[in-house]
Every structure is written in C-alpha cells, then in structure tokens.
Coordinates of C-alpha atoms in Angstrom, one line a residue:
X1 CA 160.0 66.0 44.3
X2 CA 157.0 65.6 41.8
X3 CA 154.6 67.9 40.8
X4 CA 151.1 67.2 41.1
X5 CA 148.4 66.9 38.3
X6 CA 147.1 70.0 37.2
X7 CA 143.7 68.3 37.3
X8 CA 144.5 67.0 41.2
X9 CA 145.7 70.7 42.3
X10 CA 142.1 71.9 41.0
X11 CA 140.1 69.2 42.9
X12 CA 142.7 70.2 45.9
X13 CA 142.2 73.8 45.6
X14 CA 138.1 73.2 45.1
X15 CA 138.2 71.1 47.7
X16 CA 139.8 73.3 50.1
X17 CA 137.5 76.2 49.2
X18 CA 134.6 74.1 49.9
X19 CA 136.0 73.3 52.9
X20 CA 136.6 76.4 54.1
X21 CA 132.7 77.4 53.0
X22 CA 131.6 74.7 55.3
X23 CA 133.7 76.1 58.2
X24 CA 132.3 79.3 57.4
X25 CA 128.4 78.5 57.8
X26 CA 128.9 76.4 61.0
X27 CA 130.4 78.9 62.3
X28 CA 128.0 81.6 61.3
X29 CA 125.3 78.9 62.3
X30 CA 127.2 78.6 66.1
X31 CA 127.5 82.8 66.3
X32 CA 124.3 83.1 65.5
X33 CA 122.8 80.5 68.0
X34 CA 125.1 81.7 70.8
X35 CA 123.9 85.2 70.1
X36 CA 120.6 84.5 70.6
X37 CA 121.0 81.8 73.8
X38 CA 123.7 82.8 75.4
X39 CA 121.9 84.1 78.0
X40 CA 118.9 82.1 77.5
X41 CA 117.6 79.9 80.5
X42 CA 115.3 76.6 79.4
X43 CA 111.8 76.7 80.3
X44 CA 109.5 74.7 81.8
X45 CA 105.7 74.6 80.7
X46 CA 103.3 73.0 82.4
X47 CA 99.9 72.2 80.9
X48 CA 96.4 70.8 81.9
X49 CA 93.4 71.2 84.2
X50 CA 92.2 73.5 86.9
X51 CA 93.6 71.1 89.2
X52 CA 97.3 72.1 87.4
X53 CA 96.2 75.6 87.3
X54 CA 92.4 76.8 89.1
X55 CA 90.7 79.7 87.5
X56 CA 93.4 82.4 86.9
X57 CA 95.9 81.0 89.3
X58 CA 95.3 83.6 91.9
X59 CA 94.0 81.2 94.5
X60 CA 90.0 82.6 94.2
X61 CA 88.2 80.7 97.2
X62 CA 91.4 79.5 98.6
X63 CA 91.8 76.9 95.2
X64 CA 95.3 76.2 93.5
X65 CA 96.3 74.1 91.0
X66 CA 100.0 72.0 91.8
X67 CA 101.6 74.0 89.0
X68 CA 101.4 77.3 90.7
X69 CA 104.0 76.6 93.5
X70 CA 106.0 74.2 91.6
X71 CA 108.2 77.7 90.8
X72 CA 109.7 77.5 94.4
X73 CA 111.1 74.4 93.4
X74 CA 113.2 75.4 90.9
X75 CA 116.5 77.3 90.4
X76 CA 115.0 80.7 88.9
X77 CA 118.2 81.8 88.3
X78 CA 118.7 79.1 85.6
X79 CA 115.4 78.0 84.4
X80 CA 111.8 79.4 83.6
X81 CA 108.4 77.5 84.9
X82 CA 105.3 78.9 83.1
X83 CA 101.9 77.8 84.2
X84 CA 99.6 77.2 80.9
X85 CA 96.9 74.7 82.4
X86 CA 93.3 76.3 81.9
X87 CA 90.9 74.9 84.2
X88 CA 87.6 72.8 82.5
X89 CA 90.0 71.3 79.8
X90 CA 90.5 67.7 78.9
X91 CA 93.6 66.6 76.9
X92 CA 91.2 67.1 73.8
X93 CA 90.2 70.6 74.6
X94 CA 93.1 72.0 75.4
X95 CA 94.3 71.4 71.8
X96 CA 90.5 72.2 70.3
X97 CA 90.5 75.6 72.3
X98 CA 93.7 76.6 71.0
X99 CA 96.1 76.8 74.1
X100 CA 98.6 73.9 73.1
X101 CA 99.5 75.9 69.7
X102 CA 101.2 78.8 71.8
X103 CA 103.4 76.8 73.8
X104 CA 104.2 74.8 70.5
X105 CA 105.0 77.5 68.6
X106 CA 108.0 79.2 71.6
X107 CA 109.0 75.3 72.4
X108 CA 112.9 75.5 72.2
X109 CA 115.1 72.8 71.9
X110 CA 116.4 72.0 76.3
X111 CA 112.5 73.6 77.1
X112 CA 110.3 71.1 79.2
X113 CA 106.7 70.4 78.9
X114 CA 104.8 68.7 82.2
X115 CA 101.5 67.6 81.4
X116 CA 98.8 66.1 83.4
X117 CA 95.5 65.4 81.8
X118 CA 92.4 62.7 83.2
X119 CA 89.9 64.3 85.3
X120 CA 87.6 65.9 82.2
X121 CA 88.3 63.6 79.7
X122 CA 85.7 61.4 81.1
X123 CA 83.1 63.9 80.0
X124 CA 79.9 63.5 77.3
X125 CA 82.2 63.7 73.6
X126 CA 79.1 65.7 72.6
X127 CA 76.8 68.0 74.0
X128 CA 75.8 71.9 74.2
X129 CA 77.3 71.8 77.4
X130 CA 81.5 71.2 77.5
X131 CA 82.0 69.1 75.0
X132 CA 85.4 67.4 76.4
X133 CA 85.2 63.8 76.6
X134 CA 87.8 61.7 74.6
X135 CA 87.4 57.9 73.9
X136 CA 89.0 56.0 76.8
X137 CA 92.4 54.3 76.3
X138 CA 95.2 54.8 74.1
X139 CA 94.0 53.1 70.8
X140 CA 93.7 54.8 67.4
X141 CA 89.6 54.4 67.6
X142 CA 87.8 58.1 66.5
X143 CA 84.5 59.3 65.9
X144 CA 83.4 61.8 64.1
X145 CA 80.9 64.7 65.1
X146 CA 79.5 67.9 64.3
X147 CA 80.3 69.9 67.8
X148 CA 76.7 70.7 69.7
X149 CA 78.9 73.0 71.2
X150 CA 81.2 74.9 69.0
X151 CA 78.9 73.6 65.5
X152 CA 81.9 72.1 63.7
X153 CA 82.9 68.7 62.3
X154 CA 85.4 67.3 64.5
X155 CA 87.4 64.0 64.4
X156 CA 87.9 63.0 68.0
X157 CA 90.2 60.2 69.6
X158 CA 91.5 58.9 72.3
X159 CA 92.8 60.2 76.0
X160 CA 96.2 58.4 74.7
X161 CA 96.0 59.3 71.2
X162 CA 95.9 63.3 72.3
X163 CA 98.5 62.7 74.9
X164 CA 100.9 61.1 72.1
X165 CA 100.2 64.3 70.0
X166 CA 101.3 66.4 72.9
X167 CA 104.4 64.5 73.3
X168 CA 105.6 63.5 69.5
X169 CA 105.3 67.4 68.9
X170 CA 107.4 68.6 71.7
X171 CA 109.8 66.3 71.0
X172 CA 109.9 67.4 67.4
X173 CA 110.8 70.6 69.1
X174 CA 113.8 69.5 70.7
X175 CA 111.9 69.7 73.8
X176 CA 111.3 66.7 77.1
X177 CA 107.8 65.8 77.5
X178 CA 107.2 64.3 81.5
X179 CA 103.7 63.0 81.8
X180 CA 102.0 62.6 85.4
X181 CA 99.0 60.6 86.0
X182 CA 96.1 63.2 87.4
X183 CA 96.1 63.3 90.6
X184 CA 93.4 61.6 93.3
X185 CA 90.3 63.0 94.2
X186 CA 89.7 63.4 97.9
X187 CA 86.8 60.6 98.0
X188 CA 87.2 58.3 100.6
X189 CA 86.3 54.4 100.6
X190 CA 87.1 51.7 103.9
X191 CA 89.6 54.5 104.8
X192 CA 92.1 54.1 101.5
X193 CA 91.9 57.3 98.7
X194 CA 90.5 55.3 95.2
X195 CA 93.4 55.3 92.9
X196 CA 92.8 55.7 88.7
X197 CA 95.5 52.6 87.8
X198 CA 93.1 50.8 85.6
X199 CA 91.6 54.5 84.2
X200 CA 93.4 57.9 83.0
X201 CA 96.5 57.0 85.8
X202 CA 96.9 53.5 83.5
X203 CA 96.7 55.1 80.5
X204 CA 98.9 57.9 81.0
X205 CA 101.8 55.4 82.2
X206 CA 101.3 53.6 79.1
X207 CA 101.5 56.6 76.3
X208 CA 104.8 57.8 78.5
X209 CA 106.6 54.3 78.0
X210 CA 105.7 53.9 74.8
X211 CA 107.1 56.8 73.5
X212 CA 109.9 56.6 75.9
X213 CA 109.3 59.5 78.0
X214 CA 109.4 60.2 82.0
X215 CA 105.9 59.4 84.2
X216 CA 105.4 60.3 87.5
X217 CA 102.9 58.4 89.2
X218 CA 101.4 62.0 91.0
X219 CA 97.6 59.8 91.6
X220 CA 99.8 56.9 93.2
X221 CA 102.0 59.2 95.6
X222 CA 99.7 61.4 96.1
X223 CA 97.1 59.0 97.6
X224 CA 99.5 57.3 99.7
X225 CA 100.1 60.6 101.1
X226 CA 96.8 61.4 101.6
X227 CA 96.1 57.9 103.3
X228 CA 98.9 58.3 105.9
X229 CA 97.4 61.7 106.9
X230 CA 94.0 59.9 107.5
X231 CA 91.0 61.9 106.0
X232 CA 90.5 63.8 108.8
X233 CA 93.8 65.9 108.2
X234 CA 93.1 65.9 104.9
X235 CA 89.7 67.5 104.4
X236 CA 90.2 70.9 105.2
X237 CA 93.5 71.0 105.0
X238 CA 94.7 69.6 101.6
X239 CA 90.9 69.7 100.0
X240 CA 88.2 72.2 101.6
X241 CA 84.8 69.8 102.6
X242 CA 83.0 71.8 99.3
X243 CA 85.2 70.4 96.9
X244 CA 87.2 67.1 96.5
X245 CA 89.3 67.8 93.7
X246 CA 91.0 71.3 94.0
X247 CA 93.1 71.3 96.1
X248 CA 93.9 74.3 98.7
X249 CA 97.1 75.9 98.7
X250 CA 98.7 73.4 100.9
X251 CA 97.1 70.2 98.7
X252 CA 98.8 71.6 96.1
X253 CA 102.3 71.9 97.8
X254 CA 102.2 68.5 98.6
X255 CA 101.0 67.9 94.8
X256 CA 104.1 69.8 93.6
X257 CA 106.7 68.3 95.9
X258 CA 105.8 64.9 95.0
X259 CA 106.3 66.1 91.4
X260 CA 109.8 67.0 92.7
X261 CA 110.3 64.0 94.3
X262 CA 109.6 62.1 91.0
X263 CA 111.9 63.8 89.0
X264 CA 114.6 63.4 91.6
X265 CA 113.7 59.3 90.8
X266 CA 113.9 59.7 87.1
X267 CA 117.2 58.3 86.2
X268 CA 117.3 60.3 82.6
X269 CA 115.7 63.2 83.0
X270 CA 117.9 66.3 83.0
X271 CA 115.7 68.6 84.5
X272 CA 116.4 67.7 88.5
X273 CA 119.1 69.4 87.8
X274 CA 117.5 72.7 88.0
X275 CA 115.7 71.8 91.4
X276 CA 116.7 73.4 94.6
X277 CA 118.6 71.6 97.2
X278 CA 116.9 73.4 100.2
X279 CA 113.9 75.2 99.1
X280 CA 112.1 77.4 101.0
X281 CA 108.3 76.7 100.1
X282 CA 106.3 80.1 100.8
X283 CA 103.2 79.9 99.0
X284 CA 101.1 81.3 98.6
X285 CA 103.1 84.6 99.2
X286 CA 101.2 86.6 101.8
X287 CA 100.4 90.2 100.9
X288 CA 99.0 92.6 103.3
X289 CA 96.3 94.7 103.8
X290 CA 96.2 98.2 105.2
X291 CA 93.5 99.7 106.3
X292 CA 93.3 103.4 106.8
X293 CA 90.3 105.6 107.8
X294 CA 88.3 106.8 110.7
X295 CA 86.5 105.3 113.8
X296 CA 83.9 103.8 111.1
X297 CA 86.9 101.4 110.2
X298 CA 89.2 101.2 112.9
X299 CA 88.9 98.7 116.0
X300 CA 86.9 100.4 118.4
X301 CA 86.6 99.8 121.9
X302 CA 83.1 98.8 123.8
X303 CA 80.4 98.8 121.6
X304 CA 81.7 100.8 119.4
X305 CA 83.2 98.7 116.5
X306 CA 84.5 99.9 113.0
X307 CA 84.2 97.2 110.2
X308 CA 88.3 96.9 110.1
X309 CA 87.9 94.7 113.0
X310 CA 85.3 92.4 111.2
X311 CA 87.0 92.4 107.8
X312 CA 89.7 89.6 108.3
X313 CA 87.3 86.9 108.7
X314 CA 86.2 87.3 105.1
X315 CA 90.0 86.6 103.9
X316 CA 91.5 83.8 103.4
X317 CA 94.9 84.9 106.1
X318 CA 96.7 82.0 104.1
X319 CA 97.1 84.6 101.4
X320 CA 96.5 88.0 103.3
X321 CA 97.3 89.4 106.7
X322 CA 95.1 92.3 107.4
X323 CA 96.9 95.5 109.5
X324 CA 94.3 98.0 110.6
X325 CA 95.7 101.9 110.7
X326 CA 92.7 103.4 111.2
X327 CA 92.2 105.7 114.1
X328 CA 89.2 107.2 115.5
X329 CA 88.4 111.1 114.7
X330 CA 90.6 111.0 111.7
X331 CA 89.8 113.0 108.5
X332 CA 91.4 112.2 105.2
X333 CA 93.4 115.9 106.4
X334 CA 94.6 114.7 109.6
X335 CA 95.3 111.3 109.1
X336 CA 98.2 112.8 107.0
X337 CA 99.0 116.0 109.2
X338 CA 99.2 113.8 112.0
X339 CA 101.9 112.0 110.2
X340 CA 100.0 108.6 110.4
X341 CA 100.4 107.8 106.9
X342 CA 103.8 108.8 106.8
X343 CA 104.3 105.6 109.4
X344 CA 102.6 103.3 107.1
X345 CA 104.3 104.0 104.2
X346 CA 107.6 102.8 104.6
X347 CA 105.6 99.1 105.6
X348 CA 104.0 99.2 102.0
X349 CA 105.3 96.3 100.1
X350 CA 104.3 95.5 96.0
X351 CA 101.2 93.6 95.8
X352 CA 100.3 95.2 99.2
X353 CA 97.1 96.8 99.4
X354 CA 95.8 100.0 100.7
X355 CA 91.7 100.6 101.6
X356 CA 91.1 103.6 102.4
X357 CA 87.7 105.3 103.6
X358 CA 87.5 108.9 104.9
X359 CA 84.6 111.2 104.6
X360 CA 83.0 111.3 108.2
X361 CA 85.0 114.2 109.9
X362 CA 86.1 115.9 106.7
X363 CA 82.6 118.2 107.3
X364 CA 84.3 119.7 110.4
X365 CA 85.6 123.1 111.0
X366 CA 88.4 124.1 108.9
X367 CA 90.2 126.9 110.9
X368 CA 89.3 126.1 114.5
X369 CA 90.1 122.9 117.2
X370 CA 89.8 119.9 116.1
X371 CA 91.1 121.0 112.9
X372 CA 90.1 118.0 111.0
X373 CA 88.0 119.5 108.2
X374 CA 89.4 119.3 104.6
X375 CA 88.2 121.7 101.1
X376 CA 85.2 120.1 99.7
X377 CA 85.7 118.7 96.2
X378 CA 88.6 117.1 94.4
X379 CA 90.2 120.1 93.0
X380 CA 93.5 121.8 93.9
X381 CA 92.1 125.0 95.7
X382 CA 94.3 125.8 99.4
X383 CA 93.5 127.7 102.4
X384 CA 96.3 128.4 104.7
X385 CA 95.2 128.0 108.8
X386 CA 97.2 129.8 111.6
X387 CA 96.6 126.8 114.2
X388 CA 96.3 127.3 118.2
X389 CA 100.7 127.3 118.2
X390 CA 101.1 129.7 115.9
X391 CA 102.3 127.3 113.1
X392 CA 101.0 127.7 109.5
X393 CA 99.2 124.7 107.9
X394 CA 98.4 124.3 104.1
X395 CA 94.8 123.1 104.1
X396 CA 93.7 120.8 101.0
X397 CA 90.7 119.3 99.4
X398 CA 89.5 116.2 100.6
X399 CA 90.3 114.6 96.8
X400 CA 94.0 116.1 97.1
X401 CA 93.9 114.1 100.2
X402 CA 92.5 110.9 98.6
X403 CA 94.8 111.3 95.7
X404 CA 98.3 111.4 97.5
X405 CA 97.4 108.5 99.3
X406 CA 96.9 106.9 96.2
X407 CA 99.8 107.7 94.4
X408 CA 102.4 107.3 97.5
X409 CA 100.8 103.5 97.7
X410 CA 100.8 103.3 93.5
X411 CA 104.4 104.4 93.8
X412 CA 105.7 101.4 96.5
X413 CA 104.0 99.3 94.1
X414 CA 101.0 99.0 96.3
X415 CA 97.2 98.2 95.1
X416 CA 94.5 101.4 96.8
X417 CA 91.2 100.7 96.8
X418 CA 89.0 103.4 97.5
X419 CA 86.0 102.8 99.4
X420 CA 83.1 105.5 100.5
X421 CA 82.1 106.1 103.7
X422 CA 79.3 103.6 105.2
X423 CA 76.0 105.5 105.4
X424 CA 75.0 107.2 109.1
X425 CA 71.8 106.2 110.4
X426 CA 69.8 108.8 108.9
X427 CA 66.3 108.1 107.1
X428 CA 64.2 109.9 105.1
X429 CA 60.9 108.3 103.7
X430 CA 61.6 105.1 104.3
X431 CA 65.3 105.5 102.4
X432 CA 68.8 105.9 104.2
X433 CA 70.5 109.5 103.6
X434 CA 73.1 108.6 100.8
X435 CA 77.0 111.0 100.7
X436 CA 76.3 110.5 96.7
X437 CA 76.7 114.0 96.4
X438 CA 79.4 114.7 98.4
X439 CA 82.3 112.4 99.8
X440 CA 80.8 109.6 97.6
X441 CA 80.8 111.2 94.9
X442 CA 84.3 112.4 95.5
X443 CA 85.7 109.4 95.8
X444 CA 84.4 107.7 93.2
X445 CA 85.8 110.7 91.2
X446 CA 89.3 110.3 92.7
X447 CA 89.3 106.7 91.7
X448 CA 88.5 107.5 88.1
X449 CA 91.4 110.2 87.7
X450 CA 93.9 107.6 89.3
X451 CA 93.2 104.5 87.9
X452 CA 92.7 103.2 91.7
X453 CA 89.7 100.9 92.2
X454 CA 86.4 102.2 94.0
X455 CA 83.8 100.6 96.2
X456 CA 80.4 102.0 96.8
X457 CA 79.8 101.0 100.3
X458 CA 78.4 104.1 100.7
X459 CA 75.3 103.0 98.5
X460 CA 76.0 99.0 99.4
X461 CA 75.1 99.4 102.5
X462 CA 72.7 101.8 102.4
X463 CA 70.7 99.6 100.0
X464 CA 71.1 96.6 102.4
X465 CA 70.2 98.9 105.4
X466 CA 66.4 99.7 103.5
X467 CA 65.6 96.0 102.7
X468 CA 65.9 95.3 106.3
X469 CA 63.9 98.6 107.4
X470 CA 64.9 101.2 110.0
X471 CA 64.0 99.2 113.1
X472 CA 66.1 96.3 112.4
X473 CA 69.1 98.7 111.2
X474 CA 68.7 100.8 114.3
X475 CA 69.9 98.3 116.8
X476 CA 73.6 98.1 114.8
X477 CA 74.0 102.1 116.5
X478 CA 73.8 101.6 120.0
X479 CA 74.6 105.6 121.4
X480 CA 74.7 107.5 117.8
X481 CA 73.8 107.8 114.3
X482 CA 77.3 107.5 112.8
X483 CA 79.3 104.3 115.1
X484 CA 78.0 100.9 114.5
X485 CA 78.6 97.6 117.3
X486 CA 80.0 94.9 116.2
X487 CA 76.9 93.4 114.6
X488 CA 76.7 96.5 112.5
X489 CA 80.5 96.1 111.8
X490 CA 80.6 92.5 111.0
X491 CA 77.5 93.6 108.4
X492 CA 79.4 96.4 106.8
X493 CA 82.8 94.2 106.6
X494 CA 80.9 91.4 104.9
X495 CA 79.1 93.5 102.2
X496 CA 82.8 95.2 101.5
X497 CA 84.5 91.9 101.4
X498 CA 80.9 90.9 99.0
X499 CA 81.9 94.3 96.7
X500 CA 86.1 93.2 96.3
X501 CA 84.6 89.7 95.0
X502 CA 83.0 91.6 92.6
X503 CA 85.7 93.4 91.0
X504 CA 87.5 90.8 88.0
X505 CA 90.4 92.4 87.8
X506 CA 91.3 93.7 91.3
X507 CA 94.1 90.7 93.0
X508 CA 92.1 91.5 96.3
X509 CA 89.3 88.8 94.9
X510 CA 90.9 85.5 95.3
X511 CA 91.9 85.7 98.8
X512 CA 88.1 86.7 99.7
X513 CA 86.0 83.7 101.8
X514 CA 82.5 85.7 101.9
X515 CA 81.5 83.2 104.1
X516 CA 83.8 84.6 107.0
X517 CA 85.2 81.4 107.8
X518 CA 89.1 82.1 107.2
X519 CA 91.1 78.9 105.2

C-alpha cells in the first residue's frame, strides 16, 4: 500500500474542508429560501390604464377595467392577482408617477406581470394638462422637455422603448412579463370594430417578440367578439352609449376571458397552469341593501309611497340588490321590540349595507298604546313601562336604538349608513321646519360616536323642497304633512342616492346611477 504525499493529504484535507463549506452555504442558502417560500404562492400583477383598472376599481357608474375580474379566473388557492393599473396613465406615466417602482421593488422570482398600455399614449408629450404622450413606435428616438405639468426636465421616449423597460426589469426579477395589445374602443365603421394593428396593438406585438415574451392580441379578439355580437348587443351591454372605451362589468368579463383564453394558446407560458378548469364568473359580486325605517321609507300602498320603493332605480342592481324592511308606524323602539330587526340580522352578509332612518314616530307616547315613543337624546338613560299585558319593557333613547343597530350590522361585517328623517311638510316664512335639533341632530351624533356614515336628508331635502316653493312641494303630500306619493318619493330617493355619491370613501358610491336608469 503507499502512503500519500504529505503535501497531497493537505490539498486533500483542504480540499475536503472547502468542500464541505460549499455544502454548508447551499444549504443554508436552500433553508433559508424554503423558509421564507415554502408557503408562498406566485403573484400576478397587472398594470395599465383605467380600461385595466377604472377609478378605484369599485365599478363607480357601472365602469370596470378587465383586470378586476380576471381573479375569478385563477386558482386563489395557489396564486395571487393584484390589480395595480391607475386610470389616465400611459406606459410613460405610469413609470413618471411612481407606480411601476412598487411592484418592482416586491417582484419575486415565478411572480407575473400583465401589462396593457396604448389608449393615452397618444396624448400631447407636453402640456399643463396630462402630460402622457410618448413618441410612437418602438425606436430609441427621445426628446427632451421641461414638464408644463410637473416643471421638471424629462427625457421622454417611445411607447416601445417604455414597454421594453417594463419588461427587461421584471425579467431581471426573475419574473414573466405577458404583454396584451389595448383593447378596441366601441367605435363602429361599415359594421366592423376599427382595430390598432398598424398603431399601439402593432407595436406592442413587436416589443413582446423581440424580447421573447408572451402577447395576447386582447384588441384583435376582442373586436372579433364584439363584431359577432353586432353593435347593437354591444352598446349597452359591453360599453354604456356615454362612453366607448370603459367597459361595463360584463365588457370587462369578456375582456378578461379572452385574456384567459390567450394564455391557454401560449405554448410557454407557465401561468395557465394556475387557471380554473370550470370557473364560476360572478362579478361583480352583488351586495345588498337593507333598508330599515318607517312608512317615510317603506313601500307604501296607494298614494302613499316611502322613498325605499324609489331608491333601486338609482343603483346599478348589477352590483346591488336592494331589500326594503321598512314597515309603516315603526319607531327606532319598536322596530326592535317588535323583533323586526332581529329577522334581518341573520340575512346581513359582509359588504352588506344597512340604511336606516327613524325619527318620525319616536315623538309618540312613551307609556301608553301605540307604545312607539323612544327617550329623547343619545344617552343611556331607561324608563321601565308596564304595557297593556302586564309585561315589563325596558324603554331606551332613540340614540341607544340607532346605536345597536349599528353595531349588530358593524359586527356581521355590514356597512350602516345613517340617514335623518326627510322633513314633514311644514313651513315657516317661506323655509321648511328642519329636525336639526332633535332626531337630526341625533343622528348625526350617533354616526360620529360609531364611526357609521351619516346622510343629511333631513336638510337635503328640505333645502330642495324651498328652491321649488311650498306650492309646488305641496302636491308630493296628497292626505298629510308627513307621507309623500310617489312623485315625492322618487324625489326624496334621488337626492339620497345624490348624498351616497357624495361620500369618497363609503363602497355604496360606485354602484349609484343618479340618473335612475339601472345598468
């Protein structure tokens, strides 16, 4: 047997202690990254224009953007879809405003990003205005400019040269750029939808072979769609006649499904995987809308018409379906001791919604028939009532009231919006007789304390009641001064509906069509 060198059996032993360092740190390097995405699912991010995401993606006026129900596509269970489109943007402001750079910065490797860019990028390059254009094609032209807009010195290039950024970097990331083309307008010519194949549809195609990543010709599929509907079907049901390029929530169903369809196509792209084999497509998700109160609200019969009858003409009952509990002679009291709200709780869904006015017969007696009158205020005083049976009953203040209803619906995850009484048909030199001191005042106050929202209708409608002076107003009360017809009603339900617009951050917003014509 011979001995090795002693000079060998050093390099040996090194050599086996480096080895074993190696094995260390990639193994320390796999721990590590199996720690931290072991459970991790890939995500996909979606970026562009309004007609990818419209306003805040909440469908306001009935608008969506085709990356809002692309979700119900997808395998949640295994994969994340994030919607970070901003309407108004080109593929130059989307970068300049700052809303690529987040997305960037969480990229993982296996993460996807879908981009779709055209319809503002044909905008002025310069101006006080938007400021969003981008030199047409795909060259590496510029220009440089001080910003009318912003007041900066900016270097600006090309629709292909901002969609190459976009792409290079995510794939620097380890993620998958897919690029669509933007999708067609609904503008009819000789009954065929024009198609952008020699514009932003061209251009895109030609960035995403280049740099050897997945297109989906969305303006081409989606425009053959269209045309096989025939415009008729489509305007005012894919597009609304006031707009040609948002599309409604169905336009943008059909917009995500041929995204789908696409990726099914694509022969390398690993993210049809992740799709469903069956979905079920329910978008947008319908909440609903209870409606609790008095005879001021509920339906009525005869001429006598509460605005809860009027009110869902001034949704959009793709996204809403309204359910009317109100019941004549009700105070914010009975309506509870009746057990009325106890029934409508169990139906209270999250992202439901609760409107609830009371006020009219919480003035009545207290401690005799029709025991209907609550405490005045909002505090936490009692009075205990001996009833015509004998049975005890725990009288509260109309706020207590207000507030359990509140916090039963905040606990089922329900939105309450508070809304004051509409004014009775009472004048006093030449001005309608306001409850700003009483149940209008109260439940304004409740709001406040609960976080719930509030609607003046109270004041709303009394100031739209003055600029159309007492004689006009007096024909919407037909036998008293407290019960409107359904003139009146229709009235009062628009100028509510008018208020919910109104509120920014209150979900109600976007599925309001003031114009009472349902989508």
């Amino acid at each position: 047997m011979t001995q090795s060198h002693p000079i060998n059996k050093k390099i040996n032993e090194n050599a086996f202690e480096m080895i074993k360092l190696i094995s260390f740190l990639l193994m320390t390097c796999l721990l590590a990254f199996g720690k931290t995405n072991a459970n991790a699912k890939p995500t996909i991010y979606t970026i562009g224009d309004s007609t990818v995401k419209n306003g805040r993606g909440d469908g306001s006026g009935g608008l969506w953007g085709w990356g809002d129900p692309l979700v119900q596509f997808f395998d949640t269970s295994r994969v994340e879809v994030e919607n970070h489109a901003l309407g108004g943007t080109s593929s130059r402001t989307f970068r300049t405003k700052g809303l690529w750079q987040p997305v960037l910065e969480r990229l993982q490797p296996g993460d996807y990003v879908l981009m779709q860019f055209g319809h503002n990028d044909a905008g002025p390059i310069n101006d006080d205005f938007r400021a969003r254009g981008t030199i047409k094609g795909v060259g590496d032209e510029s220009e440089e400019i001080d910003n009318l807009l912003t007041g900066e010195h900016e270097v600006v290039h090309s629709y292909g040269w901002y969609l190459r950024q976009y792409i290079q970097e995510a794939k620097a990331k380890g993620a998958i750029p897919v690029v669509m083309s933007p999708i067609p307008r609904n503008s009819w010519k000789d009954g065929r939808v024009p198609r952008n194949d020699q514009s932003y549809g061209l251009w895109a195609k030609e960035v995403a072979l280049a740099e050897g990543v997945e297109f989906i010709n969305l303006n081409e599929k989606m425009a053959s769609a269209m045309e096989k509907l025939g415009e008729a079907q489509v305007t005012g049901n894919l597009f609304f006649e006031h707009d040609h390029t948002h599309t409604s929530a169905k336009g943008a169903v059909l917009a995500a499904a041929l995204i789908v369809e696409g990726l099914r196509e694509a022969e390398n792209c690993p993210l049809k995987d992740f799709l469903l084999e069956n979905p079920t497509i329910n978008f947008p998700e319908k909440k609903k809308v209870f409606l609790i109160g008095d005879s001021t609200v509920a339906g009525g019969s005869g001429e006598i018409v509460g605005w809860g009858r009027e009110l869902p003409a001034f949704f959009d009952s793709s996204r809403v379906e309204t359910i009317n509990k109100a019941r004549g002679g009700r105070s914010s009291r009975t309506f509870l001791y009746e057990g009325l709200w106890d029934e409508l709780v169990p139906q209270l869904g999250r992202g439901d919604f609760v409107l609830m006015q009371f006020g009219h017969n919480d003035g009545g007696n207290i401690d005799k028939a029709k025991y209907r009158g609550s405490l005045r205020g909002t505090g936490n005083e009692t009075q205990e009532v001996t009833r015509e049976d004998g049975s005890k009953e725990t009288v509260h203040t109309y706020g207590w009231y207000m507030k359990k209803y509140i916090a039963d619906a905040q606990a089922k995850g329900a939105i309450p919006i508070v809304v004051s009484m509409i004014p009775r048909n009472r004048w006093k030199d030449g001005k309608v007789e306001r409850a700003s001191d009483s149940y209008g005042k109260w439940a304004r106050e409740v709001a406040e304390q609960t976080g719930a929202f509030f609607i003046d209708l109270n004041e709303a409608v009394a100031a739209e009641y003055e600029a159309m002076g007492a004689e006009a107003v007096s024909a919407f009360f037909p036998d008293d001064h407290t019960h409107t017809n359904s003139a009146g009603a229709l009235l009062n339900a628009k100028i509510l509906a008018q208020q919910i617009a109104r509120i920014k951050e209150c979900p109600l917003r976007g599925a309001v069509s003031v114009s009472g014509q349902s989508h």
